[in-house]
């Protein structure tokens, strides 16, 4: 988040680089920044494994995805709530991950937008029809109830911020168990 594409500011390549030596877990960076292309190399060099971008964040989504792939990274595309699944018709063969935003990006703690369940189901059909191994991830308003719904609609992976951290450190383990139970 850069304070321009969305109103908040979060971590940049320096933080990714500082964390990279401490884990072999894959780093999936969701770039809510504009213009996005100027930052692709920096996040790749910092140690990102997957770089996920919004079509609205640069002039040419095809070029952004091609560049991510040329860096040897997995390429992902993010669909905001109002971005139609149909736009994937033109780029699905270029991506390794589709991220559906189930809230408008920029702030944690928002409520899940139920219409995104139809979008998740439609994208799952598109991915399955493609025959490719493409991850379908959902971010925004994920809690134990919506996690179950998103998985039933076809999601492979979920991003849960507020539901994970609600209640402070003593509640984290129970929160994660509730999400996994979905």
PDB file of N, CA and C in Angstrom, residues 27 29-31 44 61 71-72 76 79 87 93 113 120 126 132 138-139 145-146 152 172:
ATOM      1  N   UNK A  27       7.050 -16.115  -0.107  1.00  0.00           N
ATOM      2  CA  UNK A  27       6.563 -14.752   0.098  1.00  0.00           C
ATOM      3  C   UNK A  27       5.680 -14.374  -1.092  1.00  0.00           C
ATOM      4  N   UNK A  29       3.663 -11.308  -2.375  1.00  0.00           N
ATOM      5  CA  UNK A  29       3.470  -9.877  -2.149  1.00  0.00           C
ATOM      6  C   UNK A  29       2.345  -9.365  -3.042  1.00  0.00           C
ATOM      7  N   UNK A  30       1.396  -8.715  -2.410  1.00  0.00           N
ATOM      8  CA  UNK A  30       0.236  -8.132  -3.081  1.00  0.00           C
ATOM      9  C   UNK A  30       0.514  -6.635  -3.152  1.00  0.00           C
ATOM     10  N   UNK A  31       0.807  -6.152  -4.353  1.00  0.00           N
ATOM     11  CA  UNK A  31       1.217  -4.762  -4.522  1.00  0.00           C
ATOM     12  C   UNK A  31       0.014  -3.870  -4.802  1.00  0.00           C
ATOM     13  N   UNK A  44      11.113  -8.342  -6.412  1.00  0.00           N
ATOM     14  CA  UNK A  44      11.728  -9.605  -6.839  1.00  0.00           C
ATOM     15  C   UNK A  44      13.110  -9.754  -6.207  1.00  0.00           C
ATOM     16  N   UNK A  61      -1.508  -4.423 -18.075  1.00  0.00           N
ATOM     17  CA  UNK A  61      -1.408  -5.596 -17.212  1.00  0.00           C
ATOM     18  C   UNK A  61      -0.605  -6.708 -17.877  1.00  0.00           C
ATOM     19  N   UNK A  71      11.292 -12.152 -14.398  1.00  0.00           N
ATOM     20  CA  UNK A  71      12.107 -12.085 -13.182  1.00  0.00           C
ATOM     21  C   UNK A  71      12.194 -13.440 -12.483  1.00  0.00           C
ATOM     22  N   UNK A  72      11.525 -14.449 -13.057  1.00  0.00           N
ATOM     23  CA  UNK A  72      11.536 -15.786 -12.477  1.00  0.00           C
ATOM     24  C   UNK A  72      10.574 -15.948 -11.316  1.00  0.00           C
ATOM     25  N   UNK A  76       0.712 -12.986 -10.231  1.00  0.00           N
ATOM     26  CA  UNK A  76      -0.674 -13.005  -9.803  1.00  0.00           C
ATOM     27  C   UNK A  76      -1.394 -11.738 -10.206  1.00  0.00           C
ATOM     28  N   UNK A  79      -8.318  -8.964  -8.395  1.00  0.00           N
ATOM     29  CA  UNK A  79      -9.572  -8.378  -8.864  1.00  0.00           C
ATOM     30  C   UNK A  79     -10.278  -7.707  -7.692  1.00  0.00           C
ATOM     31  N   UNK A  87     -12.527 -10.118 -17.149  1.00  0.00           N
ATOM     32  CA  UNK A  87     -11.229  -9.593 -17.594  1.00  0.00           C
ATOM     33  C   UNK A  87     -10.161 -10.680 -17.615  1.00  0.00           C
ATOM     34  N   UNK A  93      -4.038 -17.203 -18.979  1.00  0.00           N
ATOM     35  CA  UNK A  93      -2.896 -18.053 -19.354  1.00  0.00           C
ATOM     36  C   UNK A  93      -1.560 -17.499 -18.867  1.00  0.00           C
ATOM     37  N   UNK A 113     -17.908  -8.761   1.199  1.00  0.00           N
ATOM     38  CA  UNK A 113     -18.925  -8.400   0.205  1.00  0.00           C
ATOM     39  C   UNK A 113     -19.442  -9.701  -0.408  1.00  0.00           C
ATOM     40  N   UNK A 120     -16.020 -15.688  -7.161  1.00  0.00           N
ATOM     41  CA  UNK A 120     -15.099 -16.784  -6.823  1.00  0.00           C
ATOM     42  C   UNK A 120     -15.523 -18.048  -7.556  1.00  0.00           C
ATOM     43  N   UNK A 126     -13.509 -21.040 -14.500  1.00  0.00           N
ATOM     44  CA  UNK A 126     -12.553 -20.619 -15.532  1.00  0.00           C
ATOM     45  C   UNK A 126     -11.209 -21.323 -15.346  1.00  0.00           C
ATOM     46  N   UNK A 132      -5.020 -25.500 -16.084  1.00  0.00           N
ATOM     47  CA  UNK A 132      -3.774 -25.037 -15.473  1.00  0.00           C
ATOM     48  C   UNK A 132      -3.877 -25.064 -13.954  1.00  0.00           C
ATOM     49  N   UNK A 138      -8.529 -15.545  -1.693  1.00  0.00           N
ATOM     50  CA  UNK A 138      -9.536 -14.541  -1.345  1.00  0.00           C
ATOM     51  C   UNK A 138      -9.034 -13.745  -0.144  1.00  0.00           C
ATOM     52  N   UNK A 139      -9.183 -12.422  -0.219  1.00  0.00           N
ATOM     53  CA  UNK A 139      -8.692 -11.522   0.825  1.00  0.00           C
ATOM     54  C   UNK A 139      -9.758 -10.484   1.145  1.00  0.00           C
ATOM     55  N   UNK A 145     -16.983 -17.819   9.423  1.00  0.00           N
ATOM     56  CA  UNK A 145     -18.181 -17.970   8.585  1.00  0.00           C
ATOM     57  C   UNK A 145     -17.864 -17.764   7.110  1.00  0.00           C
ATOM     58  N   UNK A 146     -17.188 -16.650   6.793  1.00  0.00           N
ATOM     59  CA  UNK A 146     -16.930 -16.346   5.383  1.00  0.00           C
ATOM     60  C   UNK A 146     -15.842 -17.241   4.802  1.00  0.00           C
ATOM     61  N   UNK A 152     -16.145 -23.091  -0.108  1.00  0.00           N
ATOM     62  CA  UNK A 152     -17.222 -23.771  -0.841  1.00  0.00           C
ATOM     63  C   UNK A 152     -17.384 -23.206  -2.247  1.00  0.00           C
ATOM     64  N   UNK A 172      -4.747 -15.568  19.500  1.00  0.00           N
ATOM     65  CA  UNK A 172      -4.306 -15.930  18.148  1.00  0.00           C
ATOM     66  C   UNK A 172      -4.519 -17.408  17.833  1.00  0.00           C
TER      67      UNK A 172
END
